[in-house]
mmCIF file of C-alpha atoms in Angstrom:
data_model
loop_
_atom_site.group_PDB
_atom_site.id
_atom_site.type_symbol
_atom_site.label_atom_id
_atom_site.label_comp_id
_atom_site.label_asym_id
_atom_site.label_seq_id
_atom_site.Cartn_x
_atom_site.Cartn_y
_atom_site.Cartn_z
ATOM 1 C CA MET Z 29 0.204 -0.020 -0.177
ATOM 2 C CA GLY Z 30 1.429 3.328 -0.813
ATOM 3 C CA HIS Z 31 2.235 6.438 1.328
ATOM 4 C CA SER Z 32 -0.436 8.445 -0.233
ATOM 5 C CA THR Z 33 -2.845 5.899 0.306
ATOM 6 C CA THR Z 34 -2.239 5.234 3.835
ATOM 7 C CA ARG Z 35 -2.589 9.017 4.325
ATOM 8 C CA MET Z 36 -5.616 9.121 2.628
ATOM 9 C CA LEU Z 37 -7.190 6.271 4.538
ATOM 10 C CA ALA Z 38 -5.943 8.079 7.813
ATOM 11 C CA PHE Z 39 -7.656 10.847 6.794
ATOM 12 C CA ILE Z 40 -11.038 9.612 6.126
ATOM 13 C CA ALA Z 41 -10.480 7.412 9.522
ATOM 14 C CA LEU Z 42 -9.820 10.975 11.273
ATOM 15 C CA GLY Z 43 -12.991 12.407 9.226
ATOM 16 C CA VAL Z 44 -15.228 9.536 10.567
ATOM 17 C CA LEU Z 45 -14.368 9.875 14.018
ATOM 18 C CA LEU Z 46 -14.543 13.424 14.286
ATOM 19 C CA THR Z 47 -17.884 13.408 12.407
ATOM 20 C CA VAL Z 48 -19.450 10.703 14.726
ATOM 21 C CA THR Z 49 -18.098 12.198 17.908
ATOM 22 C CA SER Z 50 -19.372 15.866 17.197
ATOM 23 C CA CYS Z 51 -22.537 14.590 16.094
ATOM 24 C CA ALA Z 52 -22.957 12.492 18.702
ATOM 25 C CA THR Z 53 -22.646 15.237 21.225
ATOM 26 C CA PHE Z 54 -25.084 17.203 19.342
ATOM 27 C CA LEU Z 55 -27.714 14.988 19.478
ATOM 28 C CA SER Z 56 -26.980 13.931 23.223
ATOM 29 C CA ALA Z 57 -26.566 17.750 24.011
ATOM 30 C CA THR Z 58 -28.202 18.236 27.315
ATOM 31 C CA PRO Z 59 -31.932 16.964 26.486
ATOM 32 C CA THR Z 60 -32.337 15.838 30.503
ATOM 33 C CA ASP Z 61 -31.421 19.440 31.285
ATOM 34 C CA SER Z 62 -34.323 20.956 29.282
ATOM 35 C CA THR Z 63 -36.532 18.475 31.059
ATOM 36 C CA ASN Z 64 -35.290 19.522 34.403
ATOM 37 C CA LYS Z 65 -35.651 22.951 33.662
ATOM 38 C CA VAL Z 66 -39.058 22.691 32.486
ATOM 39 C CA LEU Z 67 -39.968 20.834 35.720
ATOM 40 C CA PHE Z 68 -38.210 23.425 37.807
ATOM 41 C CA LEU Z 69 -40.113 26.286 36.261
ATOM 42 C CA ASN Z 70 -43.345 23.905 37.031
ATOM 43 C CA GLU Z 71 -42.374 23.659 40.657
ATOM 44 C CA MET P 4 7.298 11.485 -29.115
ATOM 45 C CA SER P 5 11.079 11.711 -27.808
ATOM 46 C CA ASN P 6 12.513 11.548 -24.383
ATOM 47 C CA ASP P 7 14.138 15.339 -24.457
ATOM 48 C CA GLU P 8 11.224 17.223 -25.241
ATOM 49 C CA PHE P 9 9.189 16.491 -21.769
ATOM 50 C CA GLN P 10 6.146 17.501 -23.491
ATOM 51 C CA PRO P 11 2.928 15.984 -22.951
ATOM 52 C CA ARG P 12 0.815 15.449 -26.014
ATOM 53 C CA SER P 13 -1.880 17.576 -24.776
ATOM 54 C CA ALA P 14 0.665 20.525 -24.330
ATOM 55 C CA VAL P 15 1.738 20.605 -27.752
ATOM 56 C CA LYS P 16 -1.666 19.654 -29.499
ATOM 57 C CA PHE P 17 -2.877 22.699 -30.755
ATOM 58 C CA SER P 18 0.614 24.538 -31.417
ATOM 59 C CA GLY P 19 3.037 24.248 -34.183
ATOM 60 C CA THR P 20 6.576 25.032 -34.488
ATOM 61 C CA TYR P 21 5.731 28.710 -35.485
ATOM 62 C CA SER P 22 3.199 29.236 -33.182
ATOM 63 C CA PRO P 23 3.637 32.479 -30.504
ATOM 64 C CA GLY P 24 4.925 31.020 -27.404
ATOM 65 C CA ASN P 25 5.959 27.868 -28.522
ATOM 66 C CA THR P 26 7.554 26.192 -25.730
ATOM 67 C CA LYS P 27 9.642 23.713 -27.595
ATOM 68 C CA ARG P 28 11.127 26.225 -29.606
ATOM 69 C CA ASP P 29 11.923 28.956 -26.593
ATOM 70 C CA LEU P 30 13.624 25.952 -24.607
ATOM 71 C CA ARG P 31 15.810 24.829 -27.248
ATOM 72 C CA ALA P 32 16.747 29.012 -28.041
ATOM 73 C CA ALA P 33 17.791 29.581 -24.162
ATOM 74 C CA PRO P 34 18.994 26.444 -22.531
ATOM 75 C CA LEU P 35 20.205 28.349 -19.424
ATOM 76 C CA GLU P 36 16.706 29.957 -19.024
ATOM 77 C CA ARG P 37 15.152 26.545 -19.536
ATOM 78 C CA ILE P 38 17.324 24.911 -16.171
ATOM 79 C CA SER P 39 16.392 28.038 -14.169
ATOM 80 C CA ARG P 40 12.890 27.939 -15.111
ATOM 81 C CA THR P 41 12.745 24.094 -14.644
ATOM 82 C CA ARG P 42 14.143 24.499 -11.160
ATOM 83 C CA VAL P 43 11.641 27.293 -10.034
ATOM 84 C CA GLY P 44 8.770 24.993 -11.255
ATOM 85 C CA ILE P 45 9.729 22.200 -8.969
ATOM 86 C CA LYS P 46 10.021 24.688 -6.158
ATOM 87 C CA ARG P 47 6.697 26.117 -6.889
ATOM 88 C CA LYS P 48 5.163 22.569 -7.234
ATOM 89 C CA GLN P 49 6.566 21.692 -3.784
ATOM 90 C CA ARG P 50 5.228 24.823 -2.297
ATOM 91 C CA THR P 51 1.382 24.068 -3.287
ATOM 92 C CA GLY P 52 0.237 21.156 -1.157
ATOM 93 C CA SER P 53 -3.066 20.024 -0.747
ATOM 94 C CA GLY P 54 -2.680 18.864 2.894
ATOM 95 C CA LYS P 55 -3.559 22.359 4.069
ATOM 96 C CA THR P 56 -7.051 22.233 2.946
ATOM 97 C CA ARG P 57 -7.437 18.904 4.537
ATOM 98 C CA ALA P 58 -6.600 20.858 7.762
ATOM 99 C CA TRP P 59 -9.331 23.092 7.371
ATOM 100 C CA LEU P 60 -11.633 20.046 7.167
ATOM 101 C CA ILE P 61 -11.132 19.524 11.032
ATOM 102 C CA ILE P 62 -12.771 22.959 11.526
ATOM 103 C CA ALA P 63 -15.780 21.642 9.196
ATOM 104 C CA LEU P 64 -16.000 18.298 10.372
ATOM 105 C CA THR P 65 -16.108 19.191 13.967
ATOM 106 C CA SER P 66 -18.935 22.401 13.634
ATOM 107 C CA PRO P 67 -21.743 20.560 14.904
ATOM 108 C CA LEU P 68 -20.072 21.283 18.225
ATOM 109 C CA VAL P 69 -21.143 24.882 17.551
ATOM 110 C CA PHE P 70 -24.790 23.451 16.771
ATOM 111 C CA SER P 71 -24.323 21.851 20.291
ATOM 112 C CA ALA P 72 -23.403 24.802 22.023
ATOM 113 C CA ILE P 73 -26.469 26.708 20.452
ATOM 114 C CA LYS P 74 -28.584 23.579 21.783
ATOM 115 C CA SER P 75 -27.297 23.726 25.013
ATOM 116 C CA VAL P 76 -27.939 27.577 25.487
ATOM 117 C CA LEU P 77 -31.538 26.831 24.439
ATOM 118 C CA ASN P 78 -31.606 24.229 27.276
ATOM 119 C CA GLY P 79 -30.421 26.885 29.492
ATOM 120 C CA ASN P 80 -27.151 25.020 30.139
ATOM 121 C CA ALA P 81 -24.611 27.328 29.952
ATOM 122 C CA PHE P 82 -21.725 25.223 31.407
ATOM 123 C CA ALA P 83 -22.328 22.901 28.340
ATOM 124 C CA ALA P 84 -22.319 25.336 25.850
ATOM 125 C CA MET P 85 -18.973 26.632 27.220
ATOM 126 C CA GLY P 86 -17.558 23.145 26.866
ATOM 127 C CA ASN P 87 -18.779 22.694 23.420
ATOM 128 C CA LEU P 88 -17.653 26.019 22.209
ATOM 129 C CA GLY P 89 -14.259 25.823 23.871
ATOM 130 C CA LEU P 90 -13.792 21.958 22.333
ATOM 131 C CA PHE P 91 -14.440 23.303 18.995
ATOM 132 C CA ALA P 92 -11.967 26.138 19.472
ATOM 133 C CA MET P 93 -9.432 23.637 20.663
ATOM 134 C CA PHE P 94 -9.945 21.822 17.297
ATOM 135 C CA CYS P 95 -9.700 25.092 15.216
ATOM 136 C CA PHE P 96 -6.190 25.773 17.079
ATOM 137 C CA ALA P 97 -5.497 22.069 16.292
ATOM 138 C CA ALA P 98 -6.141 22.820 12.480
ATOM 139 C CA PHE P 99 -4.182 26.077 12.620
ATOM 140 C CA THR P 100 -1.084 24.402 14.450
ATOM 141 C CA ILE P 101 -1.231 21.463 11.868
ATOM 142 C CA ARG P 102 -1.396 23.950 8.974
ATOM 143 C CA SER P 103 1.463 26.112 10.294
ATOM 144 C CA GLY P 104 3.387 22.769 10.538
ATOM 145 C CA ILE P 105 2.507 21.751 7.059
ATOM 146 C CA ASP P 106 3.782 25.427 5.756
ATOM 147 C CA ALA P 107 7.145 24.534 7.599
ATOM 148 C CA ALA P 108 7.328 21.459 6.082
ATOM 149 C CA MET P 109 6.747 22.671 2.799
ATOM 150 C CA GLU P 110 9.531 25.540 3.144
ATOM 151 C CA TYR P 111 11.913 22.629 4.211
ATOM 152 C CA GLU P 112 11.305 20.432 1.571
ATOM 153 C CA ALA P 113 11.608 23.241 -0.770
ATOM 154 C CA HIS P 114 14.870 23.859 -0.068
ATOM 155 C CA ASP P 115 18.144 21.511 -0.101
ATOM 156 C CA PHE P 116 19.596 23.087 2.833
ATOM 157 C CA ALA P 117 17.200 23.582 5.718
ATOM 158 C CA LEU P 118 17.074 23.829 9.752
ATOM 159 C CA ALA P 119 14.253 21.491 10.957
ATOM 160 C CA PRO P 120 11.313 23.574 12.562
ATOM 161 C CA LYS P 121 11.594 24.820 16.142
ATOM 162 C CA PHE P 122 8.326 23.322 16.967
ATOM 163 C CA PRO P 123 6.841 19.787 15.792
ATOM 164 C CA ARG P 124 3.648 21.632 14.875
ATOM 165 C CA LYS P 125 2.007 18.813 13.004
ATOM 166 C CA ILE P 126 2.623 16.289 15.869
ATOM 167 C CA ILE P 127 1.570 19.222 18.495
ATOM 168 C CA GLY P 128 -1.647 19.215 16.166
ATOM 169 C CA ALA P 129 -2.403 15.913 16.324
ATOM 170 C CA ALA P 130 -2.303 15.875 19.826
ATOM 171 C CA LEU P 131 -4.516 18.210 20.188
ATOM 172 C CA THR P 132 -6.940 16.501 17.801
ATOM 173 C CA GLY P 133 -6.433 13.685 19.831
ATOM 174 C CA ALA P 134 -6.901 15.390 23.112
ATOM 175 C CA GLY P 135 -10.082 17.122 21.574
ATOM 176 C CA LEU P 136 -11.626 13.755 20.920
ATOM 177 C CA LEU P 137 -11.226 12.381 24.118
ATOM 178 C CA LEU P 138 -12.721 15.550 25.774
ATOM 179 C CA THR P 139 -15.688 15.673 23.489
ATOM 180 C CA CYS P 140 -16.579 11.848 24.032
ATOM 181 C CA TRP P 141 -16.061 11.968 27.676
ATOM 182 C CA THR P 142 -17.893 15.289 28.336
ATOM 183 C CA GLY P 143 -20.171 15.693 25.310
ATOM 184 C CA TRP P 144 -21.061 12.474 24.370
ATOM 185 C CA GLY P 145 -21.054 11.098 27.622
ATOM 186 C CA ILE P 146 -19.441 7.807 26.933
ATOM 187 C CA GLY P 147 -16.860 6.266 29.914
ATOM 188 C CA LEU P 148 -13.259 7.700 30.224
ATOM 189 C CA LEU P 149 -11.578 4.622 29.060
ATOM 190 C CA GLN P 150 -13.719 4.709 25.878
ATOM 191 C CA SER P 151 -12.747 8.340 25.448
ATOM 192 C CA ALA P 152 -9.281 7.974 25.685
ATOM 193 C CA GLY P 153 -9.652 4.985 23.029
ATOM 194 C CA PHE P 154 -11.061 7.492 20.619
ATOM 195 C CA GLY P 155 -8.505 9.973 21.533
ATOM 196 C CA ILE P 156 -5.968 7.610 20.908
ATOM 197 C CA MET P 157 -7.047 6.712 17.499
ATOM 198 C CA GLY P 158 -7.784 10.227 16.562
ATOM 199 C CA PHE P 159 -4.123 11.086 17.549
ATOM 200 C CA ALA P 160 -2.965 8.199 15.244
ATOM 201 C CA SER P 161 -5.084 8.936 12.626
ATOM 202 C CA ALA P 162 -4.084 12.641 12.469
ATOM 203 C CA LEU P 163 -0.549 11.935 12.721
ATOM 204 C CA PHE P 164 -0.651 9.676 9.694
ATOM 205 C CA ALA P 165 -3.059 12.101 7.911
ATOM 206 C CA PHE P 166 -0.554 14.835 7.856
ATOM 207 C CA GLY P 167 2.797 12.998 8.520
ATOM 208 C CA PRO P 168 5.131 13.769 11.351
ATOM 209 C CA ASP P 169 7.276 17.260 11.196
ATOM 210 C CA PRO P 170 10.844 16.822 9.693
ATOM 211 C CA LEU P 171 12.824 16.380 12.945
ATOM 212 C CA LYS P 172 16.596 16.597 11.468
ATOM 213 C CA ASP P 173 18.481 19.796 10.016
ATOM 214 C CA LYS P 174 18.907 19.062 5.988
ATOM 215 C CA GLY P 175 21.844 19.118 3.658
ATOM 216 C CA SER P 176 25.744 17.759 4.123
ATOM 217 C CA THR P 177 28.699 19.113 4.030
ATOM 218 C CA THR P 178 30.496 19.472 0.665
ATOM 219 C CA SER P 179 34.025 18.213 -0.480
ATOM 220 C CA THR P 180 35.322 21.738 -0.374
ATOM 221 C CA GLY P 181 34.209 21.986 3.443
ATOM 222 C CA ILE P 182 31.107 23.943 3.259
ATOM 223 C CA THR P 183 28.805 22.909 5.766
ATOM 224 C CA PRO P 184 25.066 23.265 5.882
ATOM 225 C CA ASP P 185 25.342 25.616 8.832
ATOM 226 C CA MET P 186 27.213 27.735 6.331
ATOM 227 C CA VAL P 187 25.099 27.598 3.462
ATOM 228 C CA ILE P 188 21.794 28.198 5.875
ATOM 229 C CA SER P 189 23.314 31.208 7.682
ATOM 230 C CA ALA P 190 24.270 32.580 4.447
ATOM 231 C CA ILE P 191 21.144 32.279 2.488
ATOM 232 C CA THR P 192 19.244 33.489 5.608
ATOM 233 C CA GLU P 193 21.207 36.734 5.433
ATOM 234 C CA ALA P 194 21.075 37.145 2.173
ATOM 235 C CA GLU P 195 16.999 36.473 2.369
ATOM 236 C CA GLU P 196 17.096 39.175 5.118
ATOM 237 C CA LYS P 197 18.294 41.626 3.192
ATOM 238 C CA ILE P 198 16.290 40.866 -0.108
ATOM 239 C CA GLY P 199 13.525 41.496 1.834
ATOM 240 C CA GLY P 200 14.770 44.790 3.227
ATOM 241 C CA ILE P 201 15.550 45.789 -0.425
ATOM 242 C CA GLU P 202 11.751 44.677 -1.401
ATOM 243 C CA ALA P 203 10.632 47.040 1.703
ATOM 244 C CA ALA P 204 12.648 50.085 0.633
ATOM 245 C CA GLY P 205 11.761 49.608 -3.067
ATOM 246 C CA ALA P 206 8.017 49.575 -2.357
ATOM 247 C CA SER P 207 8.228 52.824 -1.206
ATOM 248 C CA LEU P 208 10.015 54.010 -4.276
ATOM 249 C CA GLN P 209 7.607 56.629 -5.969
ATOM 250 C CA ASP P 210 9.187 55.988 -9.323
ATOM 251 C CA ARG P 211 7.545 53.125 -10.946
ATOM 252 C CA PRO P 212 10.419 52.245 -13.308
ATOM 253 C CA LEU P 213 12.929 52.584 -10.251
ATOM 254 C CA ARG P 214 10.373 49.647 -8.495
ATOM 255 C CA ASP P 215 10.440 47.612 -11.527
ATOM 256 C CA ARG P 216 14.351 47.526 -11.578
ATOM 257 C CA ILE P 217 14.330 46.528 -7.915
ATOM 258 C CA ASN P 218 11.845 44.080 -8.443
ATOM 259 C CA ARG P 219 13.876 42.329 -11.181
ATOM 260 C CA ILE P 220 17.149 42.592 -9.006
ATOM 261 C CA THR P 221 15.568 41.096 -6.062
ATOM 262 C CA LYS P 222 14.229 38.179 -8.347
ATOM 263 C CA ARG P 223 17.615 37.545 -9.737
ATOM 264 C CA ALA P 224 19.243 37.806 -6.530
ATOM 265 C CA ARG P 225 16.935 34.814 -5.387
ATOM 266 C CA ASP P 226 17.805 32.985 -8.113
ATOM 267 C CA ILE P 227 21.519 32.825 -7.354
ATOM 268 C CA LEU P 228 20.477 31.710 -3.960
ATOM 269 C CA SER P 229 18.533 28.878 -5.392
ATOM 270 C CA ARG P 230 21.950 28.142 -7.649
ATOM 271 C CA ILE P 231 23.819 28.162 -4.358
ATOM 272 C CA GLU P 232 21.614 25.690 -2.866
ATOM 273 C CA ASP P 233 22.111 23.464 -5.863
ATOM 274 C CA ASP P 234 25.580 23.559 -5.531
ATOM 275 C CA PRO P 235 27.143 24.972 -2.244
ATOM 276 C CA SER P 236 30.662 25.101 -3.448
ATOM 277 C CA ASP P 237 29.557 28.473 -5.422
ATOM 278 C CA LEU P 238 29.124 29.585 -1.791
ATOM 279 C CA ARG P 239 32.571 30.711 -1.744
ATOM 280 C CA ARG P 240 32.897 32.587 -5.031
ATOM 281 C CA SER P 241 29.571 34.023 -4.361
ATOM 282 C CA ARG P 242 29.822 35.285 -0.704
ATOM 283 C CA LYS P 243 31.725 38.112 -1.271
ATOM 284 C CA PHE P 244 29.247 39.054 -4.532
ATOM 285 C CA LEU P 245 26.366 38.544 -2.134
ATOM 286 C CA VAL P 246 27.633 40.561 0.792
ATOM 287 C CA VAL P 247 28.929 43.212 -1.437
ATOM 288 C CA TYR P 248 26.064 44.054 -3.851
ATOM 289 C CA LEU P 249 23.364 43.155 -1.566
ATOM 290 C CA ASP P 250 24.572 45.336 1.515
ATOM 291 C CA GLY P 251 25.295 48.219 -1.183
ATOM 292 C CA ALA P 252 21.721 47.853 -3.152
ATOM 293 C CA LEU P 253 20.202 47.954 0.539
ATOM 294 C CA GLU P 254 21.852 50.879 1.764
ATOM 295 C CA ALA P 255 21.501 52.900 -1.615
ATOM 296 C CA THR P 256 17.897 51.779 -2.040
ATOM 297 C CA GLN P 257 17.043 53.070 1.751
ATOM 298 C CA LYS P 258 18.924 56.313 1.403
ATOM 299 C CA TYR P 259 17.511 56.977 -2.013
ATOM 300 C CA VAL P 260 14.027 56.196 -0.241
ATOM 301 C CA LYS P 261 14.650 58.732 2.528
ATOM 302 C CA SER P 262 15.701 61.201 0.661
ATOM 303 C CA GLN P 263 13.441 61.311 -2.858
ATOM 304 C CA ASN P 264 10.958 63.667 -1.695
ATOM 305 C CA ASP P 265 13.642 66.305 -1.238
ATOM 306 C CA LEU P 266 15.516 65.446 -4.077
ATOM 307 C CA SER P 267 12.486 65.435 -6.648
ATOM 308 C CA GLY P 268 14.232 68.493 -8.435
ATOM 309 C CA GLU P 269 17.681 66.620 -8.505
ATOM 310 C CA LYS P 270 17.846 64.694 -11.977
ATOM 311 C CA ASP P 271 21.316 64.042 -11.887
ATOM 312 C CA ILE P 272 20.879 62.056 -8.641
ATOM 313 C CA TYR P 273 17.984 60.163 -10.248
ATOM 314 C CA ILE P 274 19.693 59.192 -13.356
ATOM 315 C CA LYS P 275 22.628 58.215 -11.037
ATOM 316 C CA PHE P 276 20.684 55.830 -9.070
ATOM 317 C CA ARG P 277 18.653 54.399 -11.962
ATOM 318 C CA SER P 278 22.075 53.636 -13.931
ATOM 319 C CA MET P 279 23.381 52.123 -10.665
ATOM 320 C CA LEU P 280 20.257 49.957 -10.807
ATOM 321 C CA ASP P 281 20.948 49.163 -14.418
ATOM 322 C CA ASP P 282 24.351 48.120 -13.807
ATOM 323 C CA MET P 283 23.370 46.036 -10.669
ATOM 324 C CA GLU P 284 20.819 44.187 -12.714
ATOM 325 C CA ARG P 285 23.085 43.378 -15.526
ATOM 326 C CA GLU P 286 25.883 42.276 -13.087
ATOM 327 C CA PHE P 287 23.085 39.951 -11.243
ATOM 328 C CA ASP P 288 22.289 38.423 -14.691
ATOM 329 C CA ASP P 289 25.845 37.791 -15.544
ATOM 330 C CA GLN P 290 26.707 36.258 -12.044
ATOM 331 C CA HIS P 291 23.602 34.111 -12.433
ATOM 332 C CA ASP P 292 24.824 32.816 -15.599
ATOM 333 C CA LYS P 293 28.408 32.173 -14.523
ATOM 334 C CA LEU P 294 26.800 30.078 -11.805
ATOM 335 C CA LEU P 295 24.660 28.055 -13.888
ATOM 336 C CA LYS P 296 27.475 27.411 -16.164
ATOM 337 C CA ASN P 297 29.705 26.516 -13.424
ATOM 338 C CA ASP P 298 32.330 28.968 -15.067
ATOM 339 C CA ARG P 299 35.597 29.437 -12.897
ATOM 340 C CA ILE P 300 36.358 32.593 -14.255
ATOM 341 C CA GLU P 301 37.407 34.690 -11.281
ATOM 342 C CA LEU P 302 34.846 37.208 -10.446
ATOM 343 C CA ASP P 303 36.867 39.486 -7.919
ATOM 344 C CA VAL P 304 37.738 42.241 -10.410
ATOM 345 C CA GLU P 305 34.230 42.844 -11.637
ATOM 346 C CA ILE P 306 33.027 42.905 -7.999
ATOM 347 C CA ASP P 307 35.683 45.344 -6.847
ATOM 348 C CA VAL P 308 34.695 47.628 -9.655
ATOM 349 C CA LEU P 309 31.102 47.682 -8.787
ATOM 350 C CA ALA P 310 31.946 47.745 -5.174
ATOM 351 C CA ASP P 311 33.676 50.776 -5.877
ATOM 352 C CA ARG P 312 30.700 52.224 -7.647
ATOM 353 C CA LEU P 313 28.347 51.161 -4.778
ATOM 354 C CA LYS P 314 30.491 52.985 -2.379
ATOM 355 C CA THR P 315 30.236 56.405 -4.687
ATOM 356 C CA ALA P 316 26.430 55.794 -5.024
ATOM 357 C CA SER P 317 25.634 55.086 -1.506
ATOM 358 C CA ARG P 318 26.998 58.327 -0.551
ATOM 359 C CA LEU P 319 24.128 59.948 -2.197
#
């Protein structure tokens, strides 16, 4: 496997990691806090 | 197609022997120019890399963190918002660091003699990316520390492979004539600084023909530096030339720029300065050609003549 192919694969792996991690963070961004806030306001 | 033409079929398809700008004819007419142009072409090619664009993608791919921060703000969670923005800033910093490291590595690759960059910026950028991934997984995504560390290590490794490590060793070897890489690097660095000074001073010249002359001289001086890098044994012969000529050009240009407003009516001094630049340009061209031909003609006589002339001119 050539040097440039390795680099490309590493870059794709990095891209996948960054995308998955940041999207997962977005999807799990404090939904419980929102609920708590509503509950707190209701109290 | 014969091998000595170096022209892909697509490049010659629509031009004939007598077409304007025929590359083949030009190259045969000016062999020295061809060597120079080819070398410049190689350097330019080395300076234009695609890795820099890839570094920006780190920022693009982590942009959901900004939306996470917005979402956290809407949910009334200020600390989570700050955390997400901080992580995004960390990835931005990593991308800038890697980009700067790529610049330094390209500069290193473009020269035959070069010092290794002071800070291994690509490695530092990769480590920041890995640390950013670890913190994002741990604090943002909410998976355990061990799993997050795994992602961080994968991120560091993939960033290091994707952008490559920084050059860590100085480049160049001692020549048979005893010229060390340090000598070449210091001479070239010093000359580059002087050329930069001449360019800076020349930019303030009000007269455009003078500015053009300065631009041509500095361009030719850089060609000579490039030639010295190719063949460091030229350094001994060129050292005096570079010191005398570049110092003289820098001093004369700076003095002329300082006093150009006061000298607006002084035609004689303008003509003398222009004539000196013409002589210098001619001499630079000649010296460059001589270096290219690896001519062993003694240059001291010519240098001394011009040095005297520069001394006279610098007393403007």
